[in-house]
Short mmCIF file of C-alpha atoms in Angstrom, two decimals:
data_model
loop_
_atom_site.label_atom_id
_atom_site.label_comp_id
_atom_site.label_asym_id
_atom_site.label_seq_id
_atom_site.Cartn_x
_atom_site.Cartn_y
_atom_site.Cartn_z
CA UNK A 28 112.52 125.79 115.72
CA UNK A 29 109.75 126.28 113.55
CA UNK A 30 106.87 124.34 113.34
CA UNK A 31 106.12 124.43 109.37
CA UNK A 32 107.60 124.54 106.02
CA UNK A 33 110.59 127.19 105.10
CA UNK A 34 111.17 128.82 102.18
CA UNK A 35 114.90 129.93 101.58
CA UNK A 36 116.77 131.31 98.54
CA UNK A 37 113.41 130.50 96.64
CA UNK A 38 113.63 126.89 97.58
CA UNK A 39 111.08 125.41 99.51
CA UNK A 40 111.45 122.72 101.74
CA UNK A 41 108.86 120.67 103.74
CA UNK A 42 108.55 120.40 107.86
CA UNK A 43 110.58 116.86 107.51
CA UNK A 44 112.95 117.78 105.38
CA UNK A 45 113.21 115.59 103.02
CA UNK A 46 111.64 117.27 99.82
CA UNK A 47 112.48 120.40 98.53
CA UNK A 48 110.82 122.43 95.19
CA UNK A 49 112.02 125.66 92.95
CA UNK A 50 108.79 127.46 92.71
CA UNK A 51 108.80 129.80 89.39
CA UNK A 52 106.53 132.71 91.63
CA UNK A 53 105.04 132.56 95.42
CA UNK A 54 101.43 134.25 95.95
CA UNK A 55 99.98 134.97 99.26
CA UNK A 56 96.48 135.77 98.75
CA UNK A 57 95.01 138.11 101.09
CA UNK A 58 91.05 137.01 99.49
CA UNK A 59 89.54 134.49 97.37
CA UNK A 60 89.03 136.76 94.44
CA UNK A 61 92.87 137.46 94.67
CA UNK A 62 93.20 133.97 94.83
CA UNK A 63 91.25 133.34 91.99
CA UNK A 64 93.17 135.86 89.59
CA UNK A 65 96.41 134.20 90.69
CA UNK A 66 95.01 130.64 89.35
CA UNK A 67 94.03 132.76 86.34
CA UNK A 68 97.13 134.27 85.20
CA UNK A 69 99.43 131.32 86.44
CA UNK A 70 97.22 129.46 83.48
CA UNK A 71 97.73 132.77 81.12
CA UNK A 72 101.57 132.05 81.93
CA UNK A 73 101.28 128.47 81.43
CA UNK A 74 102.02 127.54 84.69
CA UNK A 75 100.82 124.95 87.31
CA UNK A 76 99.36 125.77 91.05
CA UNK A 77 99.95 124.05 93.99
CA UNK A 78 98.79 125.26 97.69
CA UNK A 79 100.74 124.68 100.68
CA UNK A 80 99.84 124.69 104.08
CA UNK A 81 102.55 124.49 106.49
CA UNK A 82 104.25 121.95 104.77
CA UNK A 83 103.45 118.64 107.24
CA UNK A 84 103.17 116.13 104.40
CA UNK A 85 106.19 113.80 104.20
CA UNK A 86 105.64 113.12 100.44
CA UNK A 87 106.01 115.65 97.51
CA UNK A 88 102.53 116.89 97.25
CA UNK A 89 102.66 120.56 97.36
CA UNK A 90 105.91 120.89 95.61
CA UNK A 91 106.14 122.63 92.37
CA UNK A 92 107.95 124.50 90.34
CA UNK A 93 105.01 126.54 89.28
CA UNK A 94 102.86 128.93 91.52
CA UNK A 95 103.02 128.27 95.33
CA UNK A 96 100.48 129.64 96.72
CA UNK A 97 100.44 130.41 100.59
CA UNK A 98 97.37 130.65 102.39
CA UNK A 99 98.48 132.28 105.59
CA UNK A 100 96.42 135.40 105.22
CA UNK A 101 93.54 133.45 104.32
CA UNK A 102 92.68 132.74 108.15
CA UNK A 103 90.48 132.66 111.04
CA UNK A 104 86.43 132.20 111.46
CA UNK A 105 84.13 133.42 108.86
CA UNK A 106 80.70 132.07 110.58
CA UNK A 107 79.58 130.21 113.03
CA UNK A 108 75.83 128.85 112.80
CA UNK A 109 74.69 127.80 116.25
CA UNK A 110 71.12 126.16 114.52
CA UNK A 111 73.31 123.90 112.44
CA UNK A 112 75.85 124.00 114.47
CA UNK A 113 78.78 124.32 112.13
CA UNK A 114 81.71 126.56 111.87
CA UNK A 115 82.95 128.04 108.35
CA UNK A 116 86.49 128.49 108.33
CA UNK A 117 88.90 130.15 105.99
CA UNK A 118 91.52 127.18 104.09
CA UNK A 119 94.68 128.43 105.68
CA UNK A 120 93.56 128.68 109.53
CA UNK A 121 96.00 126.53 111.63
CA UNK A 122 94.25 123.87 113.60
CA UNK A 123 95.55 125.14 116.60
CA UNK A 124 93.95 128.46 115.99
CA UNK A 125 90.55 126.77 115.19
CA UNK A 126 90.57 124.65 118.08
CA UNK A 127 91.61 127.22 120.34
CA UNK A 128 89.09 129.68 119.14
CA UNK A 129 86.58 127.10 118.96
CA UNK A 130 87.24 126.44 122.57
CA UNK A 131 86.40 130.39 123.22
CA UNK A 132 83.22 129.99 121.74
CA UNK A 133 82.56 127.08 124.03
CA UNK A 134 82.61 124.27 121.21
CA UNK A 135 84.82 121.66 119.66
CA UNK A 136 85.29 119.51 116.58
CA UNK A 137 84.27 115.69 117.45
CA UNK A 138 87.42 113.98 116.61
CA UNK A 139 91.38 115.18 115.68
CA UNK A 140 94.69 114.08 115.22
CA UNK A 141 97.63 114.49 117.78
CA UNK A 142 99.24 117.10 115.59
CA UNK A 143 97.67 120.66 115.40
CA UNK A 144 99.89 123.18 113.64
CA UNK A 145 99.06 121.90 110.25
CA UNK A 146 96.49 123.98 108.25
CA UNK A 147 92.41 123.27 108.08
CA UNK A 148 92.97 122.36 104.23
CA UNK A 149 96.52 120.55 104.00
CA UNK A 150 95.33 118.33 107.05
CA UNK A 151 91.70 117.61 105.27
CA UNK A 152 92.84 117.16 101.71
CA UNK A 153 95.81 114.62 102.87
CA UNK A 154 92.68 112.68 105.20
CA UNK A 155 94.90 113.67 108.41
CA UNK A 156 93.06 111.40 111.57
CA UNK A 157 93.55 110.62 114.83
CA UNK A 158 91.38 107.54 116.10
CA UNK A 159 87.99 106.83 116.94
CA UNK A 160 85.34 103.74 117.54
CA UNK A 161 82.54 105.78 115.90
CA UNK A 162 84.15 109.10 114.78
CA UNK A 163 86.57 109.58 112.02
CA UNK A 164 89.42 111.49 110.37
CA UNK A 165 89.17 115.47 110.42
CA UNK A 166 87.65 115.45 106.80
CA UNK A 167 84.61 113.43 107.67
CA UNK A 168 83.62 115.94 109.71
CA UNK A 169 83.36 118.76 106.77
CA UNK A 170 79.74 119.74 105.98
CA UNK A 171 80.62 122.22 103.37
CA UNK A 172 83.55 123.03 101.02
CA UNK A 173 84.53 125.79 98.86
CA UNK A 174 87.03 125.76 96.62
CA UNK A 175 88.81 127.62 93.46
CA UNK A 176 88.79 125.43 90.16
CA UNK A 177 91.21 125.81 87.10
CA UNK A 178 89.26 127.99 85.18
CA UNK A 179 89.48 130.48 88.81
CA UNK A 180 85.65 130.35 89.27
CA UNK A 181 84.48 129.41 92.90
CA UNK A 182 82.78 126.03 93.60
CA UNK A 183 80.57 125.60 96.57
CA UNK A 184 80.23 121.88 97.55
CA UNK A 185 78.03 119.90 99.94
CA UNK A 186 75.67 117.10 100.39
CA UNK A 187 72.92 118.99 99.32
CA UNK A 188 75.18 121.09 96.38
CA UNK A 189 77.55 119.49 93.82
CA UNK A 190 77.08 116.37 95.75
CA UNK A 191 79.83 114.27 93.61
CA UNK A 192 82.37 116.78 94.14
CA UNK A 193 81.62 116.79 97.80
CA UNK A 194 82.15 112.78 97.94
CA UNK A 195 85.80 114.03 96.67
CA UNK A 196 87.45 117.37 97.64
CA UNK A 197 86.69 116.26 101.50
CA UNK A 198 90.27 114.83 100.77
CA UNK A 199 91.08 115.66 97.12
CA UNK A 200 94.70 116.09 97.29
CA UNK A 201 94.85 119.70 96.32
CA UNK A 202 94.20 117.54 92.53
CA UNK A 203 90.63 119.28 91.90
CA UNK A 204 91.15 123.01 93.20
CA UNK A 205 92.53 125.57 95.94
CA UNK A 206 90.30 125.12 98.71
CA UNK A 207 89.71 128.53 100.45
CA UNK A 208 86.90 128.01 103.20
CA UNK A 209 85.74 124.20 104.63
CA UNK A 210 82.66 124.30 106.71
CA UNK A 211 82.84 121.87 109.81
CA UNK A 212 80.19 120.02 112.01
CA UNK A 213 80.85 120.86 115.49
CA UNK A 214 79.67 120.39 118.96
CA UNK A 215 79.02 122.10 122.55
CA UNK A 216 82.58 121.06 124.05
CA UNK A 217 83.39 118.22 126.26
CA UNK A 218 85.51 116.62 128.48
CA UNK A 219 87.87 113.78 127.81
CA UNK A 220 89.46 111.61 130.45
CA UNK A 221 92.32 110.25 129.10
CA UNK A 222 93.99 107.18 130.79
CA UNK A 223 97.60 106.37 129.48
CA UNK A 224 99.36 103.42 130.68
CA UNK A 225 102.23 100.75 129.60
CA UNK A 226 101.40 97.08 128.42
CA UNK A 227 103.02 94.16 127.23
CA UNK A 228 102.37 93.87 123.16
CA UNK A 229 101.00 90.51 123.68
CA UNK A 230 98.19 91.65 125.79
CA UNK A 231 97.23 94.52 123.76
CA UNK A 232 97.16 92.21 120.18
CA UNK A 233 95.26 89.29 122.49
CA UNK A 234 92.50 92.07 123.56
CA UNK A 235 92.77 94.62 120.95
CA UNK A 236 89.03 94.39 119.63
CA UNK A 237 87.72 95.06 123.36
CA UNK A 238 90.00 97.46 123.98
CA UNK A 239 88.55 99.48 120.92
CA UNK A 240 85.25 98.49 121.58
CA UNK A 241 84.92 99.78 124.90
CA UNK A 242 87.00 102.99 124.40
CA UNK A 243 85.67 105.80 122.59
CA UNK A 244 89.00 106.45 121.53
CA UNK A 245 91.60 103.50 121.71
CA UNK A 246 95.55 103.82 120.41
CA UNK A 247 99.27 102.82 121.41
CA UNK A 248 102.55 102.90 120.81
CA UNK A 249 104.56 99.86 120.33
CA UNK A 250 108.32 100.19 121.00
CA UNK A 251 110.30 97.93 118.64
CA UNK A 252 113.22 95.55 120.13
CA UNK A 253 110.79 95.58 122.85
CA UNK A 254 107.71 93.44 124.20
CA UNK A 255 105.91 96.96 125.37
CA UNK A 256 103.61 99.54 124.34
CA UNK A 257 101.87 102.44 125.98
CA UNK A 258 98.52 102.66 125.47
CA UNK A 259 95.93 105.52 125.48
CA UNK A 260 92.73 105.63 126.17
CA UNK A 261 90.39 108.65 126.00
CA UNK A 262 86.81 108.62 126.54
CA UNK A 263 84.17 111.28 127.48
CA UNK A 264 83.38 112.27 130.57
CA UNK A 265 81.13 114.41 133.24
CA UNK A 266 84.07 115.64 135.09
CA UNK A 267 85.41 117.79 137.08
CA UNK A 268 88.37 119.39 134.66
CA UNK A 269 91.68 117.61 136.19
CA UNK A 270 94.07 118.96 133.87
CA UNK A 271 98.02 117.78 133.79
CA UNK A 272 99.90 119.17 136.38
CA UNK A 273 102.18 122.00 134.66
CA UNK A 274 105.12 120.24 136.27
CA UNK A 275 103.99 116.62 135.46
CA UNK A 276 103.06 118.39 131.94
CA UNK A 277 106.49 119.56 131.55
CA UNK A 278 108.04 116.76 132.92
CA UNK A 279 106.08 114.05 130.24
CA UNK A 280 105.37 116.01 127.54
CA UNK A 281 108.25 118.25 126.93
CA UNK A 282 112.03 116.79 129.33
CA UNK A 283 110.48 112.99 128.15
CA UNK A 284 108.75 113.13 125.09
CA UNK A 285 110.59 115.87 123.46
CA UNK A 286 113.93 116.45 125.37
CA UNK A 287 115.30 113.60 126.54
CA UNK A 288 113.79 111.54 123.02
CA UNK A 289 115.79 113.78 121.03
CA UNK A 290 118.87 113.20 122.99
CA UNK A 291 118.05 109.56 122.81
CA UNK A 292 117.22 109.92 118.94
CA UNK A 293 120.58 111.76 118.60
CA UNK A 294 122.31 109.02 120.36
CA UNK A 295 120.59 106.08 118.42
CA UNK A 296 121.64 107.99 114.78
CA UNK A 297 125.13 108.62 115.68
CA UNK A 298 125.77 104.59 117.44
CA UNK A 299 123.09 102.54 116.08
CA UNK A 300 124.09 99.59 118.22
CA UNK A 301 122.58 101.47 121.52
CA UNK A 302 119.19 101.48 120.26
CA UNK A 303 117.69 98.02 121.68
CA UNK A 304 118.97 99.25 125.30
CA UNK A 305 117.32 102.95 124.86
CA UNK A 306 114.22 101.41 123.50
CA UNK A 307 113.97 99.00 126.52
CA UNK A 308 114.69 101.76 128.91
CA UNK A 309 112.55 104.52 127.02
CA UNK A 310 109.36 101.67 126.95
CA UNK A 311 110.05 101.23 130.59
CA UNK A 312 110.67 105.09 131.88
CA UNK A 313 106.21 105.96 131.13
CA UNK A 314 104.06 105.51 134.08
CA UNK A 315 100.96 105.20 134.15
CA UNK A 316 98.38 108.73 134.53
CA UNK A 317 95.27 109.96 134.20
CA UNK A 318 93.80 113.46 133.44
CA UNK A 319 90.26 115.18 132.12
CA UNK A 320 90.35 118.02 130.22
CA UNK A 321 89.23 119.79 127.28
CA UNK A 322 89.47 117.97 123.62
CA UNK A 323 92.39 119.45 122.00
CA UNK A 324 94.06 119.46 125.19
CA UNK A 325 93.74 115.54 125.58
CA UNK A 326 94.31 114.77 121.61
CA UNK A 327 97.26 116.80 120.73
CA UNK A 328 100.71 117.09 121.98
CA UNK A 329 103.78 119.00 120.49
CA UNK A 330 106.09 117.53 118.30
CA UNK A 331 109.04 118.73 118.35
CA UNK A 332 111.58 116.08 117.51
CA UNK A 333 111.62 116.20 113.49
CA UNK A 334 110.93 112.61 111.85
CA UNK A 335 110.18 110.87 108.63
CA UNK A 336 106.95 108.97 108.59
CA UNK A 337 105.08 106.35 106.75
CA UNK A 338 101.36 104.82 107.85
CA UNK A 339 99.18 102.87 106.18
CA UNK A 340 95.50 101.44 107.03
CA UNK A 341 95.11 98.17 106.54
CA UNK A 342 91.81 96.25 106.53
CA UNK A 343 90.24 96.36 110.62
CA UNK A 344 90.68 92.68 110.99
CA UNK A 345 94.24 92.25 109.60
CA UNK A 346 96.06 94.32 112.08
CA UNK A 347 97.51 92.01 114.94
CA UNK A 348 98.65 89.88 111.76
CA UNK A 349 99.91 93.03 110.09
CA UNK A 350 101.80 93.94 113.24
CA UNK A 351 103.16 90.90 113.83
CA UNK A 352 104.86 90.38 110.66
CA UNK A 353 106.21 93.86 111.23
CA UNK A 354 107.49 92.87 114.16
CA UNK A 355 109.14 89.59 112.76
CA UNK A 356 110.45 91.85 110.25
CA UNK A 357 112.09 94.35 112.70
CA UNK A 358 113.62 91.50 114.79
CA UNK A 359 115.35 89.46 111.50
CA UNK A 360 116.43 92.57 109.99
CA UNK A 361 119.35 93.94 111.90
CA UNK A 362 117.63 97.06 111.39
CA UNK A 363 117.54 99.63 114.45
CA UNK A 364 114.10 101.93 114.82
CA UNK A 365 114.60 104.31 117.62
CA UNK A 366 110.72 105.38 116.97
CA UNK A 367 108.09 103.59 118.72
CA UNK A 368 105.29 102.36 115.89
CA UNK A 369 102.16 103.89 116.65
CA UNK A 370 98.43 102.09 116.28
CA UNK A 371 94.89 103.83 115.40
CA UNK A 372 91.88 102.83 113.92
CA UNK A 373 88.94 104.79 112.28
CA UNK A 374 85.27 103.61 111.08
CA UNK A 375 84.26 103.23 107.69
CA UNK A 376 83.55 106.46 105.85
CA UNK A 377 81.91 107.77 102.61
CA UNK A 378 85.23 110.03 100.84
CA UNK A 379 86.03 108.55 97.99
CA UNK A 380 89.91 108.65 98.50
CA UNK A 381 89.67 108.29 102.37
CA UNK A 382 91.86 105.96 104.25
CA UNK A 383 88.77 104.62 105.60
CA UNK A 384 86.63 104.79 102.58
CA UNK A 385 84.19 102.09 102.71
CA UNK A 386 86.35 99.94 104.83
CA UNK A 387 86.36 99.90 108.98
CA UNK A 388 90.29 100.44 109.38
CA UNK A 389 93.32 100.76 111.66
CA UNK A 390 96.30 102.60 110.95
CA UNK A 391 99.95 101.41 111.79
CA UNK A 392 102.29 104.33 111.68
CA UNK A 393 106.35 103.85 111.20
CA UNK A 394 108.75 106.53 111.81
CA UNK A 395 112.04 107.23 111.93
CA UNK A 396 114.47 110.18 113.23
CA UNK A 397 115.67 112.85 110.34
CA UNK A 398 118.82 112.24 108.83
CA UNK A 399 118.23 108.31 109.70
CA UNK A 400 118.63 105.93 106.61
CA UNK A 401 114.86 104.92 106.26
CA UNK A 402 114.40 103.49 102.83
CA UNK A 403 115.02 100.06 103.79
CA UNK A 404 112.90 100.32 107.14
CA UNK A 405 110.05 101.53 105.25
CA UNK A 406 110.37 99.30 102.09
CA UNK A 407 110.40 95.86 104.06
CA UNK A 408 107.28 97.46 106.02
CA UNK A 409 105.33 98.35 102.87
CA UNK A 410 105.70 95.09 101.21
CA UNK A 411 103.63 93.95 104.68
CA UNK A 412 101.17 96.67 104.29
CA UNK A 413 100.74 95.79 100.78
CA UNK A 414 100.18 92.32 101.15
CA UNK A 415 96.80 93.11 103.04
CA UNK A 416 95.77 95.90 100.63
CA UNK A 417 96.91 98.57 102.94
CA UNK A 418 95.80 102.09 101.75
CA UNK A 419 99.06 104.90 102.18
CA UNK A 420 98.37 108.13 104.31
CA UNK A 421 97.83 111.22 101.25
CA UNK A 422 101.15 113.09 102.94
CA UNK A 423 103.35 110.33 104.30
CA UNK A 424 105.82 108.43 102.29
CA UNK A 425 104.45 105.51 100.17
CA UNK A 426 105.45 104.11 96.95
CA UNK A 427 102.34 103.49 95.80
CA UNK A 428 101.02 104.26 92.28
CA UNK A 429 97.55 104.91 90.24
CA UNK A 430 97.74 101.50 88.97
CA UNK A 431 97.83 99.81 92.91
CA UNK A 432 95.19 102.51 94.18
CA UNK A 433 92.90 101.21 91.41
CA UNK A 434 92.70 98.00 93.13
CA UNK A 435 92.47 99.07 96.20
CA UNK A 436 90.47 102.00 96.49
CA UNK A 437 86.33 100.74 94.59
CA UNK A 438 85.47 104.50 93.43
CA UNK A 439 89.33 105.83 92.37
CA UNK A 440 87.83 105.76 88.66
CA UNK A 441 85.16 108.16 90.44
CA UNK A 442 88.20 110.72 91.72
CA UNK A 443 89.91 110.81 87.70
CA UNK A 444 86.81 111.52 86.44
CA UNK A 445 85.61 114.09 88.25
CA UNK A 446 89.39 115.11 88.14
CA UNK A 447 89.26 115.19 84.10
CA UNK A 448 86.47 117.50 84.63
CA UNK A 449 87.22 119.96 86.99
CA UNK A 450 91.14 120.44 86.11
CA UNK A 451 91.26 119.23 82.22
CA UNK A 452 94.80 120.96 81.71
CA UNK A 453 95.90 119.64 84.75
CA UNK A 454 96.70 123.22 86.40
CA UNK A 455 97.04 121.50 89.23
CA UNK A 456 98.97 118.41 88.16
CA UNK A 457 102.86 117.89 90.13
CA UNK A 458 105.20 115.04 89.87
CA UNK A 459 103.18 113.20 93.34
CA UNK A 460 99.57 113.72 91.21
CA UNK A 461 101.03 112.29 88.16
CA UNK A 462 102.33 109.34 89.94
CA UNK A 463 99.07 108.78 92.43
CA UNK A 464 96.25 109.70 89.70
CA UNK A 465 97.77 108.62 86.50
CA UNK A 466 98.85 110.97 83.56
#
């Protein structure tokens, strides 16, 4: 099964299925100037542009029924600078490439997310994160930017150059240009001893601020109908290398996690009544384990069993309250979520639509199986994330609106502006911008 987006009959559809776009043309650029002349003539044609990576984001923000442009053959390293130490990267690089070639070169990016086969630019402009005490979502760690604006000329942006656009396009929604090449900080590479092991809720929510103060990197998973979690910790370390057994590996990461979930998911959709029991024995069937390894290798993990997500960050010091009234929510509802509810946090950051922006945060992510009903799972859970001025993930269903981000995000007026100057026609305006930016 493939990992990303599919185009078919010249529909488009996204990696959870659930939106699908007639594009009028699709361009693969093969260069930046070639991308440049096919933002050019799209405007000649009256047209609008939207890039897509490989299609990751739950919410419509690539679709289009204008140009599509797909970045696949814009790829791979362009520089690395060992005095700075920073790698330039071209937009449409998967992270798994990066991090793997990265790894080659004997480096690493600080912090990622537990997904990797999304590209450098669609995870960056949607503020894609995993979680971290003092280091942040993917974006925050982007030194440089380049990208193609509306009228096709090529903007270079940093701290030091076009400074307010910088603050932006480090997640700017693909609503101020086609990024083509994102310059990231990055460091000798490390090892990561990761300890995973189950815990009652209770205990987690009673000792959640030490647990994320004294883990570099602090997150769980909270099965509903359930009392338990699993919990991972992952924190730096000296060594030596003790990697996963390749039979544990299997056995945990693909017959458990991937396997014997989707049988379980499969089972849940088609007799909703079972789910309580296969959540109980699911929460129940994860020992404990330990393992040191390289930083991709402890941070990501395949995903194979398709879902439909939602997460939201909420305000640091509302989460156990958050979480609880989710939980209330879950066990008055009658509902039945097969998906365990996963926790993260981040540190404040300086993007002006980040997550995190301004604001130390934690993330509370819900999913459910595709082809599961999950409006009315998702609706009762954003009215709670709401209430405490939550702040949606760019590429995972929300209902939110410009008016709500207004109030919630301090420097959104910043974004439209610099929005109304860089895209004035709106060549890159779609039905999600419209609704998330304002008209």
């Amino acid at each position: 099964m493939s990992s990303t987006a599919s185009v078919k009959n010249g529909t488009w559809r996204n990696w959870g299925g659930n939106v699908a776009s007639r594009p009028a043309r699709e361009v693969s650029p093969a260069s930046v100037e070639e991308l440049s002349a096919a933002v050019r003539a799209a405007a000649e044609d009256g047209l609008t542009v939207k890039a897509v990576g490989s299609g990751h984001s739950f919410t419509s923000i690539a679709a289009t029924d204008g140009v599509l442009i797909h970045p696949q053959l814009l790829t791979g390293i362009r520089a690395i600078d060992r005095d700075a130490m920073t790698v330039t990267v071209e937009a449409g690089t998967p992270l798994k490439r990066l991090n793997m070639a990265l790894a080659r070169e004997g480096l690493s990016l600080t912090n990622m997310g537990d997904i990797m086969e999304q590209t450098v630019s669609g995870a960056t402009s949607t503020g894609t994160h995993g979680t971290g005490r003092e280091s942040a979502s993917i974006a925050a760690q982007i030194r440089g930017l380049e990208l193609v604006t509306a009228d096709g000329s090529v903007l270079t942006c940093s701290e030091k150059e076009n400074p307010e656009v910088f603050a932006a396009a480090r997640i700017g929604l693909g609503a101020l240009g086609v990024v083509t090449a994102i310059t990231f900080a990055v460091e000798p590479i490390f090892l990561l001893t990761a300890r995973e092991e189950p815990m009652p809720l209770e205990k987690v929510l009673a000792e959640f601020d030490e647990l994320r103060t004294e883990n570099e990197h602090f997150e769980f998973y909270w099965f509903p109908h359930t009392g338990n979690t699993n919990t991972k910790r992952n924190n730096r370390s000296a060594g030596p290398e003790k990697p996963v057994s390749p039979v544990a590996g299997w056995i945990e990461d693909e017959f458990l996690s991937n396997g014997v979930f989707q049988v379980a998911q499969w089972l849940g959709r088609a007799v909703p009544a079972t789910v309580p029991a296969i959540a109980r024995i699911a929460s129940t069937a994860l020992s404990a384990r330990g393992y040191t390894d390289i930083p991709y290798k402890v941070f990501t993990s395949p995903r194979r069993v398709r879902f439909v997500e939602m997460e939201y960050a909420v305000p640091r010091e509302a989460l156990t309250e958050t979480l609880r009234e989710i939980k209330a929510m879950v066990d008055r509802s009658g509902l039945r979520i097969s998906f365990p509810v996963e926790v993260r946090t981040a540190p404040a950051d300086d993007i002006t639509l980040s997550t995190a922006s301004g604001r130390e945060s934690a993330y509370i992510a819900v999913h459910m199986f595709r082809g599961t009903p999950y409006q009315a799972y998702f609706t009762a859970a954003e009215r709670i994330f709401t209430a405490h001025e939550g702040r949606p993930h760019w590429g995972k269903v929300h209902t939110g609106d410009a008016d709500y981000f207004s109030r919630v995000y301090p420097r959104f007026g910043e974004f439209t502006a610099l929005r109304d100057r860089l895209d004035p026609d709106r060549r890159f305006q779609n039905d999600y911008l419209r609704r998330v930016l304002g008209p």
